[in-house]
PDB file of C-alpha atoms in Angstrom:
ATOM      1  CA  ASN I1500     109.745  96.692  90.495  1.00 89.00           C
ATOM      2  CA  HIS I1501     111.158  95.210  93.722  1.00 91.00           C
ATOM      3  CA  ASP I1502     112.610  92.105  94.455  1.00 91.00           C
ATOM      4  CA  SER I1503     114.791  91.289  97.461  1.00 89.00           C
ATOM      5  CA  ASN I1504     117.449  90.040  94.903  1.00 92.00           C
ATOM      6  CA  PRO I1505     118.268  92.964  92.816  1.00 93.00           C
ATOM      7  CA  ASN I1506     119.713  93.258  89.342  1.00 95.00           C
ATOM      8  CA  ALA I1507     120.161  98.026  89.873  1.00 95.00           C
ATOM      9  CA  ALA I1508     120.256 100.149  92.386  1.00 92.00           C
ATOM     10  CA  VAL I1509     119.328 103.387  92.897  1.00 90.00           C
ATOM     11  CA  ARG I1510     122.500 106.669  94.000  1.00 90.00           C
ATOM     12  CA  TRP I1511     122.923 109.679  93.852  1.00 91.00           C
ATOM     13  CA  ALA I1512     122.736 111.573  90.210  1.00 91.00           C
ATOM     14  CA  THR I1513     125.900 111.764  89.373  1.00 89.00           C
ATOM     15  CA  THR I1514     124.905 114.848  86.874  1.00 87.00           C
ATOM     16  CA  LYS I1515     125.763 118.823  87.680  1.00 85.00           C
ATOM     17  CA  ALA I1516     121.774 119.428  88.046  1.00 86.00           C
ATOM     18  CA  ASN I1517     122.416 117.580  90.906  1.00 88.00           C
ATOM     19  CA  MET I1518     122.724 120.309  93.729  1.00 89.00           C
ATOM     20  CA  THR I1519     124.578 118.168  96.180  1.00 88.00           C
ATOM     21  CA  GLU I1520     125.171 120.975  98.307  1.00 88.00           C
ATOM     22  CA  TRP I1521     121.774 120.808  99.517  1.00 87.00           C
ATOM     23  CA  PHE I1522     123.849 117.614 101.113  1.00 87.00           C
ATOM     24  CA  ASP I1523     124.795 120.054 103.980  1.00 88.00           C
ATOM     25  CA  TYR I1524     120.756 121.790 104.760  1.00 86.00           C
ATOM     26  CA  SER I1525     118.647 120.000 107.381  1.00 82.00           C
ATOM     27  CA  VAL I1526     115.513 118.723 106.222  1.00 76.00           C
ATOM     28  CA  ASP I1527     113.769 122.294 108.119  1.00 79.00           C
ATOM     29  CA  ASP I1528     115.944 123.659 105.425  1.00 82.00           C
ATOM     30  CA  PHE I1529     113.961 121.799 102.433  1.00 78.00           C
ATOM     31  CA  PHE I1530     110.975 124.003 104.111  1.00 77.00           C
ATOM     32  CA  LEU I1531     112.500 127.170 102.537  1.00 81.00           C
ATOM     33  CA  LYS I1532     113.153 125.796  99.551  1.00 81.00           C
ATOM     34  CA  ASP I1533     110.565 125.873  96.189  1.00 82.00           C
ATOM     35  CA  ASN I1534     112.759 124.630  94.060  1.00 84.00           C
ATOM     36  CA  ALA I1535     113.222 120.974  92.790  1.00 82.00           C
ATOM     37  CA  ALA I1536     117.540 119.497  92.613  1.00 87.00           C
ATOM     38  CA  LEU I1537     118.168 116.348  94.056  1.00 88.00           C
ATOM     39  CA  MET I1538     118.747 113.355  91.451  1.00 90.00           C
ATOM     40  CA  TRP I1539     118.509 109.979  91.407  1.00 91.00           C
ATOM     41  CA  GLU I1540     119.655 107.695  88.728  1.00 92.00           C
ATOM     42  CA  VAL I1541     119.971 103.511  88.548  1.00 93.00           C
ATOM     43  CA  VAL I1542     122.747 101.087  87.708  1.00 93.00           C
ATOM     44  CA  ALA I1543     123.089  98.101  87.307  1.00 95.00           C
ATOM     45  CA  LEU I1544     125.222  96.003  89.556  1.00 95.00           C
ATOM     46  CA  ARG I1545     125.556  92.690  87.005  1.00 94.00           C
ATOM     47  CA  ASP I1546     125.170  92.220  83.287  1.00 95.00           C
ATOM     48  CA  ILE I1547     121.478  92.487  82.070  1.00 94.00           C
ATOM     49  CA  ASN I1548     119.516  91.028  79.544  1.00 94.00           C
ATOM     50  CA  ARG I1549     117.463  91.807  77.216  1.00 93.00           C
ATOM     51  CA  GLY I1550     114.218  91.535  78.061  1.00 91.00           C
ATOM     52  CA  GLU I1551     115.316  91.528  81.693  1.00 94.00           C
ATOM     53  CA  GLU I1552     113.313  92.850  84.261  1.00 95.00           C
ATOM     54  CA  VAL I1553     115.341  95.570  85.478  1.00 96.00           C
ATOM     55  CA  VAL I1554     114.799  95.734  89.659  1.00 95.00           C
ATOM     56  CA  ILE I1555     115.319  97.520  92.548  1.00 93.00           C
ATOM     57  CA  ASP I1556     115.087  96.886  96.275  1.00 93.00           C
ATOM     58  CA  TYR I1557     112.475  98.436  98.362  1.00 92.00           C
ATOM     59  CA  GLY I1558     113.926  96.889 101.187  1.00 90.00           C
ATOM     60  CA  LYS I1559     112.910  94.580 104.499  1.00 90.00           C
ATOM     61  CA  GLN I1560     110.280  97.175 105.223  1.00 92.00           C
ATOM     62  CA  TRP I1561     108.442  96.617 102.601  1.00 93.00           C
ATOM     63  CA  GLU I1562     109.146  92.441 101.928  1.00 93.00           C
ATOM     64  CA  GLU I1563     107.463  91.707 104.778  1.00 94.00           C
ATOM     65  CA  ALA I1564     104.342  93.919 103.938  1.00 94.00           C
ATOM     66  CA  TRP I1565     103.413  92.379 100.800  1.00 93.00           C
ATOM     67  CA  GLN I1566     104.135  89.210 102.636  1.00 94.00           C
ATOM     68  CA  LYS I1567     101.807  90.128 104.902  1.00 94.00           C
ATOM     69  CA  HIS I1568      99.325  91.288 101.760  1.00 93.00           C
ATOM     70  CA  LEU I1569      98.870  88.847 100.142  1.00 92.00           C
ATOM     71  CA  GLU I1570      97.688  86.058 102.859  1.00 93.00           C
ATOM     72  CA  ALA I1571      95.291  88.821 103.638  1.00 90.00           C
ATOM     73  CA  TRP I1572      94.364  89.827 100.586  1.00 86.00           C
ATOM     74  CA  LYS I1573      90.827  88.691  98.971  1.00 85.00           C
ATOM     75  CA  PRO I1574      89.205  89.110  95.604  1.00 81.00           C
ATOM     76  CA  THR I1575      86.740  92.309  96.056  1.00 80.00           C
ATOM     77  CA  ASN I1576      83.857  94.676  94.006  1.00 76.00           C
ATOM     78  CA  LEU I1577      85.217  97.900  93.341  1.00 73.00           C
ATOM     79  CA  ASN I1578      81.858 100.106  91.948  1.00 69.00           C
ATOM     80  CA  GLY I1579      79.754  96.383  91.218  1.00 72.00           C
ATOM     81  CA  VAL I1580      81.918  94.865  88.403  1.00 74.00           C
ATOM     82  CA  ASP I1581      83.464  91.957  90.014  1.00 75.00           C
ATOM     83  CA  PRO I1582      86.265  90.268  89.877  1.00 76.00           C
ATOM     84  CA  VAL I1583      86.159  87.730  87.313  1.00 74.00           C
ATOM     85  CA  SER I1584      84.553  90.165  85.063  1.00 80.00           C
ATOM     86  CA  TYR I1585      86.894  92.892  84.655  1.00 85.00           C
ATOM     87  CA  LYS I1586      89.663  93.311  81.935  1.00 87.00           C
ATOM     88  CA  ASP I1587      92.300  95.930  82.340  1.00 86.00           C
ATOM     89  CA  SER I1588      91.954  98.714  78.883  1.00 91.00           C
ATOM     90  CA  PHE I1589      95.363  98.040  77.880  1.00 90.00           C
ATOM     91  CA  GLU I1590      95.312  94.445  77.980  1.00 89.00           C
ATOM     92  CA  ALA I1591      92.258  94.909  75.686  1.00 90.00           C
ATOM     93  CA  ASN I1592      93.012  97.098  73.376  1.00 91.00           C
ATOM     94  CA  ALA I1593      96.427  94.928  72.705  1.00 91.00           C
ATOM     95  CA  GLU I1594      94.348  92.642  72.205  1.00 89.00           C
ATOM     96  CA  MET I1595      91.389  94.328  69.436  1.00 87.00           C
ATOM     97  CA  GLU I1596      88.259  92.084  69.325  1.00 89.00           C
ATOM     98  CA  PRO I1597      85.733  92.720  66.432  1.00 90.00           C
ATOM     99  CA  ILE I1598      83.197  94.006  69.008  1.00 90.00           C
ATOM    100  CA  GLU I1599      79.195  92.907  67.445  1.00 84.00           C
ATOM    101  CA  SER I1600      77.459  94.654  70.467  1.00 86.00           C
ATOM    102  CA  MET I1601      77.502  97.161  73.530  1.00 90.00           C
ATOM    103  CA  SER I1602      76.863  94.379  75.644  1.00 89.00           C
ATOM    104  CA  GLN I1603      80.213  92.781  75.001  1.00 88.00           C
ATOM    105  CA  ILE I1604      82.293  95.182  76.896  1.00 90.00           C
ATOM    106  CA  PRO I1605      83.277  94.779  80.121  1.00 88.00           C
ATOM    107  CA  LYS I1606      81.482  96.744  83.129  1.00 87.00           C
ATOM    108  CA  ASN I1607      84.691  98.363  83.631  1.00 90.00           C
ATOM    109  CA  LEU I1608      85.580  99.885  80.444  1.00 93.00           C
ATOM    110  CA  VAL I1609      83.487 103.080  78.613  1.00 93.00           C
ATOM    111  CA  LEU I1610      84.369 103.270  74.426  1.00 94.00           C
ATOM    112  CA  ARG I1611      86.123 106.240  72.612  1.00 93.00           C
ATOM    113  CA  CYS I1612      86.031 106.626  68.812  1.00 90.00           C
ATOM    114  CA  ARG I1613      89.366 108.521  67.929  1.00 88.00           C
ATOM    115  CA  GLY I1614      89.128 111.533  66.266  1.00 82.00           C
ATOM    116  CA  ILE I1615      91.294 111.100  63.333  1.00 81.00           C
ATOM    117  CA  PHE I1616      89.216 108.443  61.706  1.00 81.00           C
ATOM    118  CA  LEU I1617      86.197 111.769  61.700  1.00 77.00           C
ATOM    119  CA  TYR I1618      89.211 113.328  59.737  1.00 70.00           C
ATOM    120  CA  LEU I1619      90.431 109.882  57.724  1.00 71.00           C
ATOM    121  CA  TRP I1620      86.832 109.824  56.971  1.00 68.00           C
ATOM    122  CA  GLY I1621      86.243 113.382  55.988  1.00 63.00           C
ATOM    123  CA  THR I1622      83.911 114.538  58.014  1.00 58.00           C
ATOM    124  CA  ASP I1623      82.594 118.615  59.229  1.00 57.00           C
ATOM    125  CA  TYR I1624      83.633 117.338  62.711  1.00 56.00           C
ATOM    126  CA  GLY I1625      87.360 116.653  62.060  1.00 52.00           C
ATOM    127  CA  ILE I1626      90.381 118.403  62.667  1.00 53.00           C
ATOM    128  CA  ASP I1627      92.007 119.871  60.042  1.00 52.00           C
ATOM    129  CA  ASP I1628      94.969 117.483  60.064  1.00 54.00           C
ATOM    130  CA  ASP I1629      96.559 113.553  60.737  1.00 55.00           C
ATOM    131  CA  ASP I1630      97.504 114.978  64.292  1.00 55.00           C
ATOM    132  CA  ASP I1631      94.108 114.260  66.180  1.00 64.00           C
ATOM    133  CA  GLU I1632      94.196 112.376  69.050  1.00 77.00           C
ATOM    134  CA  ARG I1633      90.960 112.961  70.742  1.00 80.00           C
ATOM    135  CA  GLU I1634      89.217 110.265  72.269  1.00 86.00           C
ATOM    136  CA  LEU I1635      84.992 110.572  71.878  1.00 88.00           C
ATOM    137  CA  PRO I1636      82.530 108.821  73.591  1.00 90.00           C
ATOM    138  CA  CYS I1637      81.058 106.835  71.459  1.00 92.00           C
ATOM    139  CA  MET I1638      78.767 103.562  70.759  1.00 93.00           C
ATOM    140  CA  ILE I1639      78.731 100.523  68.548  1.00 94.00           C
ATOM    141  CA  ILE I1640      74.167 100.613  66.700  1.00 94.00           C
ATOM    142  CA  ALA I1641      75.494  97.785  64.019  1.00 93.00           C
ATOM    143  CA  SER I1642      77.998  95.809  62.917  1.00 92.00           C
ATOM    144  CA  THR I1643      78.901  93.755  60.188  1.00 92.00           C
ATOM    145  CA  GLN I1644      81.908  92.189  58.057  1.00 91.00           C
ATOM    146  CA  ASP I1645      82.622  92.864  54.984  1.00 90.00           C
ATOM    147  CA  ALA I1646      84.295  90.434  51.981  1.00 90.00           C
ATOM    148  CA  ASN I1647      87.037  90.134  53.962  1.00 90.00           C
ATOM    149  CA  GLY I1648      85.496  88.780  57.390  1.00 89.00           C
ATOM    150  CA  ASP I1649      86.315  92.015  58.231  1.00 90.00           C
ATOM    151  CA  TYR I1650      84.192  93.800  61.134  1.00 91.00           C
ATOM    152  CA  LEU I1651      82.361  98.044  60.391  1.00 92.00           C
ATOM    153  CA  TYR I1652      80.759  99.806  62.062  1.00 93.00           C
ATOM    154  CA  LEU I1653      77.523 102.447  62.028  1.00 92.00           C
ATOM    155  CA  MET I1654      79.106 104.227  65.080  1.00 92.00           C
ATOM    156  CA  GLU I1655      77.687 107.483  67.220  1.00 92.00           C
ATOM    157  CA  ILE I1656      79.908 109.478  68.348  1.00 90.00           C
ATOM    158  CA  VAL I1657      79.952 112.795  70.587  1.00 87.00           C
ATOM    159  CA  VAL I1658      81.307 115.257  68.062  1.00 78.00           C
ATOM    160  CA  GLU I1659      82.891 118.273  69.576  1.00 65.00           C
ATOM    161  CA  VAL I1660      80.762 121.321  67.263  1.00 52.00           C
ATOM    162  CA  GLU I1661      80.059 125.173  68.561  1.00 53.00           C
ATOM    163  CA  ARG I1662      76.852 125.146  69.689  1.00 53.00           C
ATOM    164  CA  GLU I1663      74.316 127.645  71.324  1.00 53.00           C
ATOM    165  CA  PRO I1664      75.646 128.376  75.287  1.00 55.00           C
ATOM    166  CA  ASP I1665      72.041 126.287  76.368  1.00 57.00           C
ATOM    167  CA  PHE I1666      72.400 123.092  75.401  1.00 54.00           C
ATOM    168  CA  ASP I1667      73.670 121.059  78.330  1.00 58.00           C
ATOM    169  CA  PHE I1668      73.716 117.309  76.601  1.00 62.00           C
ATOM    170  CA  PRO I1669      76.425 116.521  74.022  1.00 70.00           C
ATOM    171  CA  TYR I1670      75.601 116.481  70.206  1.00 78.00           C
ATOM    172  CA  THR I1671      76.588 112.688  68.341  1.00 82.00           C
ATOM    173  CA  GLU I1672      76.675 112.438  64.614  1.00 84.00           C
ATOM    174  CA  ILE I1673      75.968 108.941  63.543  1.00 88.00           C
ATOM    175  CA  PHE I1674      78.566 108.030  61.369  1.00 87.00           C
ATOM    176  CA  TRP I1675      79.330 104.588  59.251  1.00 87.00           C
ATOM    177  CA  ASN I1676      81.990 102.186  57.960  1.00 88.00           C
ATOM    178  CA  PHE I1677      84.145 102.812  61.412  1.00 90.00           C
ATOM    179  CA  PRO I1678      86.670  99.965  61.129  1.00 91.00           C
ATOM    180  CA  ARG I1679      87.684  98.267  64.595  1.00 91.00           C
ATOM    181  CA  GLU I1680      90.731 100.293  64.661  1.00 91.00           C
ATOM    182  CA  SER I1681      89.188 103.128  65.497  1.00 90.00           C
ATOM    183  CA  MET I1682      88.178 102.508  68.017  1.00 93.00           C
ATOM    184  CA  THR I1683      89.316 102.416  72.113  1.00 93.00           C
ATOM    185  CA  PHE I1684      88.667 101.322  75.779  1.00 94.00           C
ATOM    186  CA  VAL I1685      89.386 103.991  78.470  1.00 93.00           C
ATOM    187  CA  ASP I1686      89.122 102.075  82.136  1.00 91.00           C
ATOM    188  CA  LYS I1687      85.454 103.578  84.430  1.00 89.00           C
ATOM    189  CA  PRO I1688      87.139 106.711  86.834  1.00 87.00           C
ATOM    190  CA  TYR I1689      88.161 105.081  90.058  1.00 85.00           C
ATOM    191  CA  SER I1690      88.073 101.823  88.213  1.00 84.00           C
ATOM    192  CA  ARG I1691      91.595  99.701  88.544  1.00 83.00           C
ATOM    193  CA  ASP I1692      93.084  98.049  91.110  1.00 80.00           C
ATOM    194  CA  GLN I1693      94.788 101.510  93.053  1.00 80.00           C
ATOM    195  CA  HIS I1694      91.451 102.777  93.927  1.00 81.00           C
ATOM    196  CA  LEU I1695      90.402  98.833  95.393  1.00 80.00           C
ATOM    197  CA  GLU I1696      89.915  99.849  99.528  1.00 80.00           C
ATOM    198  CA  ASN I1697      92.925  96.868 100.338  1.00 83.00           C
ATOM    199  CA  ALA I1698      94.653  97.919  97.915  1.00 86.00           C
ATOM    200  CA  PHE I1699      98.984  97.466  98.291  1.00 90.00           C
ATOM    201  CA  ARG I1700      99.983 100.428  99.578  1.00 89.00           C
ATOM    202  CA  HIS I1701     103.533 100.732 101.492  1.00 90.00           C
ATOM    203  CA  GLU I1702     106.002 103.620 100.794  1.00 89.00           C
ATOM    204  CA  MET I1703     109.554 101.987  99.140  1.00 86.00           C
ATOM    205  CA  MET I1704     112.068 102.256 101.268  1.00 83.00           C
ATOM    206  CA  ILE I1705     115.281 104.666 100.906  1.00 80.00           C
ATOM    207  CA  PRO I1706     119.249 102.985 101.087  1.00 80.00           C
ATOM    208  CA  ASP I1707     120.328 103.698 104.304  1.00 79.00           C
ATOM    209  CA  TYR I1708     123.648 104.148 103.022  1.00 79.00           C
ATOM    210  CA  MET I1709     122.225 107.246 101.032  1.00 84.00           C
ATOM    211  CA  MET I1710     121.422 109.123 103.290  1.00 84.00           C
ATOM    212  CA  PRO I1711     122.987 112.632 104.098  1.00 85.00           C
ATOM    213  CA  GLU I1712     124.132 112.795 107.736  1.00 81.00           C
ATOM    214  CA  LYS I1713     122.254 116.017 108.477  1.00 81.00           C
ATOM    215  CA  TRP I1714     119.038 114.348 106.940  1.00 82.00           C
ATOM    216  CA  LYS I1715     119.393 111.590 109.863  1.00 79.00           C
ATOM    217  CA  ASN I1716     117.492 110.716 113.597  1.00 74.00           C
ATOM    218  CA  GLU I1717     118.304 107.481 114.108  1.00 63.00           C
ATOM    219  CA  LYS I1718     120.752 105.657 114.705  1.00 56.00           C
ATOM    220  CA  LYS I1719     122.033 102.505 112.984  1.00 55.00           C
ATOM    221  CA  GLU I1720     124.165  98.994 113.855  1.00 54.00           C
ATOM    222  CA  GLU I1721     127.543  98.588 112.364  1.00 51.00           C
ATOM    223  CA  LYS I1722     125.923  95.050 110.779  1.00 53.00           C
ATOM    224  CA  ASP I1723     122.804  96.557 109.857  1.00 58.00           C
ATOM    225  CA  VAL I1724     124.734  98.336 107.455  1.00 52.00           C
ATOM    226  CA  VAL I1725     127.221  95.561 106.415  1.00 53.00           C
ATOM    227  CA  GLU I1726     124.270  93.546 106.137  1.00 58.00           C
ATOM    228  CA  ASN I1727     122.268  95.612 102.859  1.00 54.00           C
ATOM    229  CA  ILE I1728     125.745  95.688 100.875  1.00 49.00           C
ATOM    230  CA  LYS I1729     125.640  92.119 101.433  1.00 51.00           C
ATOM    231  CA  LYS I1730     121.976  92.439 100.148  1.00 51.00           C
ATOM    232  CA  LEU I1731     123.294  93.861  97.285  1.00 48.00           C
ATOM    233  CA  GLY I1732     124.999  91.042  95.854  1.00 48.00           C
ATOM    234  CA  ILE I1733     128.149  92.800  96.822  1.00 45.00           C
ATOM    235  CA  GLU I1734     131.408  91.911  98.197  1.00 44.00           C
ATOM    236  CA  LYS I1735     133.841  94.048  99.121  1.00 40.00           C
ATOM    237  CA  GLU I1736     133.134  97.425  99.955  1.00 44.00           C
ATOM    238  CA  THR I1737     135.382  99.228  97.929  1.00 47.00           C
ATOM    239  CA  LYS I1738     132.894  97.699  94.569  1.00 44.00           C
ATOM    240  CA  PHE I1739     129.935  99.186  96.565  1.00 42.00           C
ATOM    241  CA  LYS I1740     131.972 102.565  95.882  1.00 48.00           C
ATOM    242  CA  GLU I1741     131.954 101.897  92.795  1.00 51.00           C
ATOM    243  CA  HIS I1742     128.640 101.267  91.724  1.00 46.00           C
ATOM    244  CA  VAL I1743     127.168 103.725  95.044  1.00 46.00           C
ATOM    245  CA  HIS I1744     129.192 106.436  94.633  1.00 50.00           C
ATOM    246  CA  LYS I1745     131.027 107.437  91.540  1.00 47.00           C
ATOM    247  CA  GLU I1746     131.229 110.945  90.957  1.00 42.00           C
ATOM    248  CA  THR I1747     132.056 112.124  87.311  1.00 40.00           C
ATOM    249  CA  ASP I1748     131.855 115.785  88.738  1.00 44.00           C
ATOM    250  CA  LYS I1749     135.119 116.979  90.001  1.00 42.00           C
ATOM    251  CA  ASP I1750     133.328 119.868  91.780  1.00 41.00           C
ATOM    252  CA  LYS I1751     130.999 118.687  93.997  1.00 46.00           C
ATOM    253  CA  LYS I1752     131.093 115.420  96.223  1.00 48.00           C
ATOM    254  CA  GLN I1753     129.053 112.504  96.916  1.00 46.00           C
ATOM    255  CA  PRO I1754     127.825 112.275 100.484  1.00 46.00           C
ATOM    256  CA  SER I1755     131.443 110.026 101.773  1.00 40.00           C
ATOM    257  CA  ILE I1756     130.095 106.413 102.976  1.00 38.00           C
ATOM    258  CA  LYS I1757     133.644 106.851 104.875  1.00 39.00           C
ATOM    259  CA  ALA I1758     133.527 104.914 107.918  1.00 36.00           C
ATOM    260  CA  GLN I1759     130.643 102.114 107.084  1.00 39.00           C
ATOM    261  CA  GLY I1760     132.108 101.089 110.891  1.00 39.00           C
ATOM    262  CA  ASP I1761     130.260 103.855 112.445  1.00 40.00           C
ATOM    263  CA  LYS I1762     127.455 104.274 113.834  1.00 40.00           C
ATOM    264  CA  LYS I1763     125.320 104.578 110.833  1.00 39.00           C
ATOM    265  CA  GLN I1764     121.586 106.914 111.541  1.00 41.00           C
ATOM    266  CA  THR I1765     117.872 106.834 108.787  1.00 39.00           C
ATOM    267  CA  THR I1766     115.206 108.962 108.408  1.00 39.00           C
TER     268      THR I1766
END
């Protein structure tokens, strides 16, 4: 994720698979290529504690656009689901709350039954092993609780069976005593936040120091380049060079960051 005070930065990968000779190609030359050959890696700028989020700086333009988005943002409905009743599928599955009826399920989610339970229950519709990763459409018909208070469900499940070609409707079967862990939630199509009309969208900016000369088309002032270095929290150019351009492959040469005082360009 982004943070204007990052604990990590991107650089060109130092592995042999990163074909740095592409730095000598012009942008137009890339249209003649039909393969990928360039890679980045993320390196720490300081010690990062266990459990601490790794963040990089997406750039000043991204930060400014994000702040404008926050100021203008208002809750909005998506496919008839209001923000109050919306629930993320990851959150719902992590909670594993009992489901007493289908009406309890948030409108943006649909229920699926794990195919592995068809195998475990000895039905004819399970894949004949314990690696059935299917998530089959299903619905709860009724629920009850056992002596321990755990919920058990009477389920109608869409099963995968051979049927006549003219069958144009799902084939379902009824199963009983399915536990809560046999069910999972998935998001309805186009119901997640990224499909909102007012969702935030902005490219992650690439640091100027990573751009080979042949890729550039705009002048960059010296003071801006120096400011970028300071922004990464690195006081000296030598340390900056160590973090960003450390080379492990002597047969390949990373683009030089020589002459940070020269006028720079950016895409």
